[in-house]
mmCIF file of C-alpha atoms in Angstrom:
data_model
loop_
_atom_site.group_PDB
_atom_site.id
_atom_site.type_symbol
_atom_site.label_atom_id
_atom_site.label_comp_id
_atom_site.label_asym_id
_atom_site.label_seq_id
_atom_site.Cartn_x
_atom_site.Cartn_y
_atom_site.Cartn_z
ATOM 1 C CA MET A 1 98.714 79.648 115.558
ATOM 2 C CA GLU A 2 99.290 83.421 115.686
ATOM 3 C CA GLY A 3 99.688 83.341 119.477
ATOM 4 C CA ALA A 4 102.251 80.539 119.211
ATOM 5 C CA ARG A 5 104.280 82.519 116.680
ATOM 6 C CA GLU A 6 104.247 85.579 118.922
ATOM 7 C CA ARG A 7 105.455 83.534 121.901
ATOM 8 C CA GLN A 8 108.276 82.057 119.805
ATOM 9 C CA ARG A 9 109.512 85.563 119.036
ATOM 10 C CA GLY A 10 109.380 86.476 122.719
ATOM 11 C CA TRP A 11 106.323 88.697 122.274
ATOM 12 C CA GLN A 12 104.276 89.361 125.385
ATOM 13 C CA LEU A 13 101.082 91.321 125.691
ATOM 14 C CA LEU A 14 101.314 94.505 127.736
ATOM 15 C CA GLY A 15 99.014 93.142 130.451
ATOM 16 C CA GLN A 16 101.206 90.053 130.800
ATOM 17 C CA VAL A 17 104.339 92.198 131.122
ATOM 18 C CA LEU A 18 102.720 94.355 133.822
ATOM 19 C CA VAL A 19 101.468 91.360 135.824
ATOM 20 C CA LYS A 20 104.805 89.544 135.498
ATOM 21 C CA ARG A 21 106.624 92.644 136.798
ATOM 22 C CA GLY A 22 104.252 92.829 139.755
ATOM 23 C CA LEU A 23 102.944 96.240 138.703
ATOM 24 C CA LEU A 24 99.398 94.991 138.267
ATOM 25 C CA SER A 25 97.244 92.207 139.682
ATOM 26 C CA GLN A 26 95.060 89.966 137.524
ATOM 27 C CA GLU A 27 92.018 91.670 139.089
ATOM 28 C CA GLN A 28 93.272 95.143 138.167
ATOM 29 C CA LEU A 29 94.001 93.943 134.655
ATOM 30 C CA ALA A 30 90.462 92.545 134.344
ATOM 31 C CA ALA A 31 88.991 95.865 135.546
ATOM 32 C CA ALA A 32 91.126 97.776 133.052
ATOM 33 C CA PHE A 33 90.043 95.457 130.219
ATOM 34 C CA GLU A 34 86.411 96.076 131.149
ATOM 35 C CA ARG A 35 86.953 99.849 131.059
ATOM 36 C CA GLN A 36 88.837 99.514 127.779
ATOM 37 C CA ARG A 37 85.922 97.606 126.230
ATOM 38 C CA ARG A 38 83.563 100.481 127.071
ATOM 39 C CA GLY A 39 85.850 103.082 125.488
ATOM 40 C CA ALA A 40 88.128 103.262 122.521
ATOM 41 C CA GLN A 41 91.430 103.706 124.345
ATOM 42 C CA ARG A 42 94.511 101.560 124.462
ATOM 43 C CA LEU A 43 95.050 99.468 127.576
ATOM 44 C CA GLY A 44 98.119 101.443 128.656
ATOM 45 C CA ARG A 45 96.246 104.755 128.539
ATOM 46 C CA VAL A 46 93.359 103.248 130.564
ATOM 47 C CA LEU A 47 95.780 101.960 133.212
ATOM 48 C CA VAL A 48 97.443 105.370 133.551
ATOM 49 C CA GLU A 49 94.080 107.161 133.744
ATOM 50 C CA LEU A 50 92.903 104.759 136.453
ATOM 51 C CA ASN A 51 96.177 105.422 138.333
ATOM 52 C CA MET A 52 96.948 101.710 138.285
ATOM 53 C CA ILE A 53 100.399 102.395 136.824
ATOM 54 C CA SER A 54 102.487 105.497 136.169
ATOM 55 C CA GLU A 55 103.317 106.708 132.687
ATOM 56 C CA PRO A 56 107.055 105.977 133.189
ATOM 57 C CA ALA A 57 106.186 102.402 134.221
ATOM 58 C CA LEU A 58 103.963 102.059 131.149
ATOM 59 C CA LEU A 59 106.762 103.254 128.861
ATOM 60 C CA GLU A 60 109.276 100.883 130.457
ATOM 61 C CA CYS A 61 106.891 97.992 129.875
ATOM 62 C CA LEU A 62 106.234 99.055 126.275
ATOM 63 C CA ALA A 63 109.990 99.188 125.713
ATOM 64 C CA GLN A 64 110.271 95.669 127.128
ATOM 65 C CA GLN A 65 107.251 94.442 125.174
ATOM 66 C CA PHE A 66 108.654 95.664 121.857
ATOM 67 C CA ASN A 67 112.304 95.060 122.788
ATOM 68 C CA LYS A 68 113.130 98.703 122.008
ATOM 69 C CA PRO A 69 115.209 101.252 123.928
ATOM 70 C CA LEU A 70 113.487 103.828 126.119
ATOM 71 C CA MET A 71 114.794 107.298 125.274
ATOM 72 C CA SER A 72 115.194 110.141 127.753
ATOM 73 C CA GLU A 73 114.411 113.827 127.335
ATOM 74 C CA GLU A 74 118.167 114.513 127.348
ATOM 75 C CA GLU A 75 118.691 112.156 124.406
ATOM 76 C CA LEU A 76 115.877 113.847 122.485
ATOM 77 C CA ALA A 77 117.381 117.280 123.201
ATOM 78 C CA SER A 78 120.654 116.365 121.501
ATOM 79 C CA LEU A 79 119.309 115.173 118.149
ATOM 80 C CA GLU A 80 120.902 116.343 114.923
ATOM 81 C CA PRO A 81 118.688 119.042 113.336
ATOM 82 C CA GLU A 82 119.146 117.697 109.804
ATOM 83 C CA VAL A 83 117.807 114.308 110.915
ATOM 84 C CA VAL A 84 114.857 115.804 112.806
ATOM 85 C CA ARG A 85 113.824 117.895 109.812
ATOM 86 C CA ILE A 86 113.561 114.861 107.514
ATOM 87 C CA LEU A 87 110.105 114.538 109.031
ATOM 88 C CA PRO A 88 107.798 117.488 108.264
ATOM 89 C CA GLU A 89 106.901 119.488 111.370
ATOM 90 C CA GLU A 90 103.170 118.996 110.856
ATOM 91 C CA THR A 91 103.576 115.210 110.755
ATOM 92 C CA ALA A 92 105.738 115.294 113.877
ATOM 93 C CA ARG A 93 103.288 117.462 115.831
ATOM 94 C CA LEU A 94 100.106 115.663 114.755
ATOM 95 C CA ASN A 95 101.521 112.247 115.627
ATOM 96 C CA THR A 96 103.763 113.187 118.596
ATOM 97 C CA ILE A 97 106.667 111.545 116.831
ATOM 98 C CA ILE A 98 110.185 112.794 116.059
ATOM 99 C CA ALA A 99 112.947 111.561 113.753
ATOM 100 C CA ILE A 100 116.033 110.528 115.717
ATOM 101 C CA GLU A 101 118.285 108.590 113.341
ATOM 102 C CA ARG A 102 118.629 107.953 109.634
ATOM 103 C CA SER A 103 120.436 105.387 107.548
ATOM 104 C CA ALA A 104 120.383 105.038 103.770
ATOM 105 C CA ARG A 105 116.923 103.463 103.614
ATOM 106 C CA GLN A 106 115.537 103.751 107.133
ATOM 107 C CA LEU A 107 114.323 106.455 109.488
ATOM 108 C CA VAL A 108 114.176 105.767 113.220
ATOM 109 C CA VAL A 109 111.594 107.781 115.154
ATOM 110 C CA ALA A 110 110.716 108.228 118.819
ATOM 111 C CA THR A 111 107.093 107.643 119.795
ATOM 112 C CA ALA A 112 105.114 107.179 122.999
ATOM 113 C CA ASP A 113 102.580 105.021 121.149
ATOM 114 C CA PRO A 114 104.282 102.207 119.232
ATOM 115 C CA LEU A 115 100.881 100.691 118.435
ATOM 116 C CA ASN A 116 99.876 103.731 116.385
ATOM 117 C CA VAL A 117 100.447 102.044 113.043
ATOM 118 C CA LEU A 118 98.758 104.927 111.216
ATOM 119 C CA ALA A 119 101.407 107.358 112.492
ATOM 120 C CA LEU A 120 104.245 105.045 111.471
ATOM 121 C CA ASP A 121 102.620 104.550 108.056
ATOM 122 C CA GLU A 122 102.317 108.340 107.681
ATOM 123 C CA VAL A 123 106.042 108.728 108.408
ATOM 124 C CA ARG A 124 106.788 106.037 105.830
ATOM 125 C CA ARG A 125 104.555 107.777 103.283
ATOM 126 C CA VAL A 126 105.940 111.307 103.703
ATOM 127 C CA THR A 127 109.608 110.277 103.864
ATOM 128 C CA GLY A 128 109.693 107.324 101.469
ATOM 129 C CA LEU A 129 111.846 105.470 104.016
ATOM 130 C CA ASP A 130 111.394 102.290 106.022
ATOM 131 C CA VAL A 131 110.529 103.162 109.627
ATOM 132 C CA ASP A 132 111.706 101.767 112.942
ATOM 133 C CA PHE A 133 110.936 103.240 116.356
ATOM 134 C CA ARG A 134 112.129 103.810 119.893
ATOM 135 C CA ILE A 135 109.953 104.548 122.920
ATOM 136 C CA ALA A 136 109.954 107.974 124.621
ATOM 137 C CA PRO A 137 107.601 109.942 126.881
ATOM 138 C CA ALA A 138 105.055 112.003 124.930
ATOM 139 C CA ALA A 139 105.931 115.162 126.881
ATOM 140 C CA ALA A 140 109.629 114.711 126.061
ATOM 141 C CA ILE A 141 108.797 114.253 122.374
ATOM 142 C CA GLN A 142 106.646 117.398 122.399
ATOM 143 C CA THR A 143 109.452 119.350 124.080
ATOM 144 C CA ALA A 144 111.935 118.054 121.500
ATOM 145 C CA ILE A 145 109.603 118.991 118.641
ATOM 146 C CA GLN A 146 109.308 122.496 120.076
ATOM 147 C CA ARG A 147 113.059 122.799 120.546
ATOM 148 C CA HIS A 148 114.140 121.371 117.200
ATOM 149 C CA TYR A 149 111.524 122.797 114.860
ATOM 150 C CA ARG A 150 111.096 126.197 116.487
ATOM 151 C CA GLY A 151 114.362 126.600 118.308
ATOM 152 C CA GLY A 152 112.381 127.127 121.504
ATOM 153 C CA SER A 153 111.787 130.729 120.492
ATOM 154 C CA VAL A 154 108.594 132.191 121.903
ATOM 155 C CA GLU A 155 108.868 135.125 119.508
ATOM 156 C CA ARG A 156 108.914 132.850 116.480
ATOM 157 C CA ASP A 157 106.008 130.887 117.908
ATOM 158 C CA ASP A 158 103.957 134.081 118.318
ATOM 159 C CA GLU A 159 104.715 135.062 114.719
ATOM 160 C CA THR A 160 103.733 131.618 113.468
ATOM 161 C CA VAL A 161 100.455 131.784 115.389
ATOM 162 C CA ARG A 162 99.722 135.211 113.874
ATOM 163 C CA GLN A 163 100.392 133.852 110.393
ATOM 164 C CA ASP A 164 98.274 130.767 111.006
ATOM 165 C CA LEU A 165 95.384 132.934 112.196
ATOM 166 C CA GLY A 166 95.833 135.420 109.356
ATOM 167 C CA LEU A 167 96.515 138.274 111.775
ATOM 168 C CA THR A 168 98.455 141.364 110.799
ATOM 169 C CA VAL A 169 100.354 143.286 113.438
ATOM 170 C CA VAL A 170 100.132 147.030 112.931
ATOM 171 C CA SER A 171 102.605 149.207 114.767
ATOM 172 C CA ALA A 172 101.415 152.533 116.148
ATOM 173 C CA ILE A 173 104.954 153.902 116.103
ATOM 174 C CA GLY A 174 105.459 156.252 113.199
ATOM 175 C CA ALA A 175 101.860 155.883 112.064
ATOM 176 C CA GLU A 176 101.454 159.662 111.730
ATOM 177 C CA ASP A 177 104.314 160.007 109.205
#
């Protein structure tokens, strides 16, 4: 019954999307499933690690699977700071997720892992908003988080690290005064 409902909505499993696109054979898919069973990773991650598909191909298929747009690094670079900062930096960094759009009752985020329901639930919990998502490469999200939360400033990052580690910087200049 559940499978029939998913097919009615146009839902396809990732493996089916990859095989249909000719990116993977049934044999490769079976081997990846076997490896997935032995570990606790998602199928897409297993396929990338086995070099059966590239990460960009995986993201394109996830975008197709979920019928969501695939965002580029350029799009993530031009986000409005006030929207990005709706999501606390710690939540963004821990979940590799970034806020990209807000309406009255909904926050849209970019994620490389749309199946990470815990991350989406965390965003919902900390913002009090309904959550929708778009797909984006993890590295592009991390770069955007760095750029938007820290302004890309290495100096600020060094200071933050010192504070996090409880380090005090003592200057030797004027110490004899």
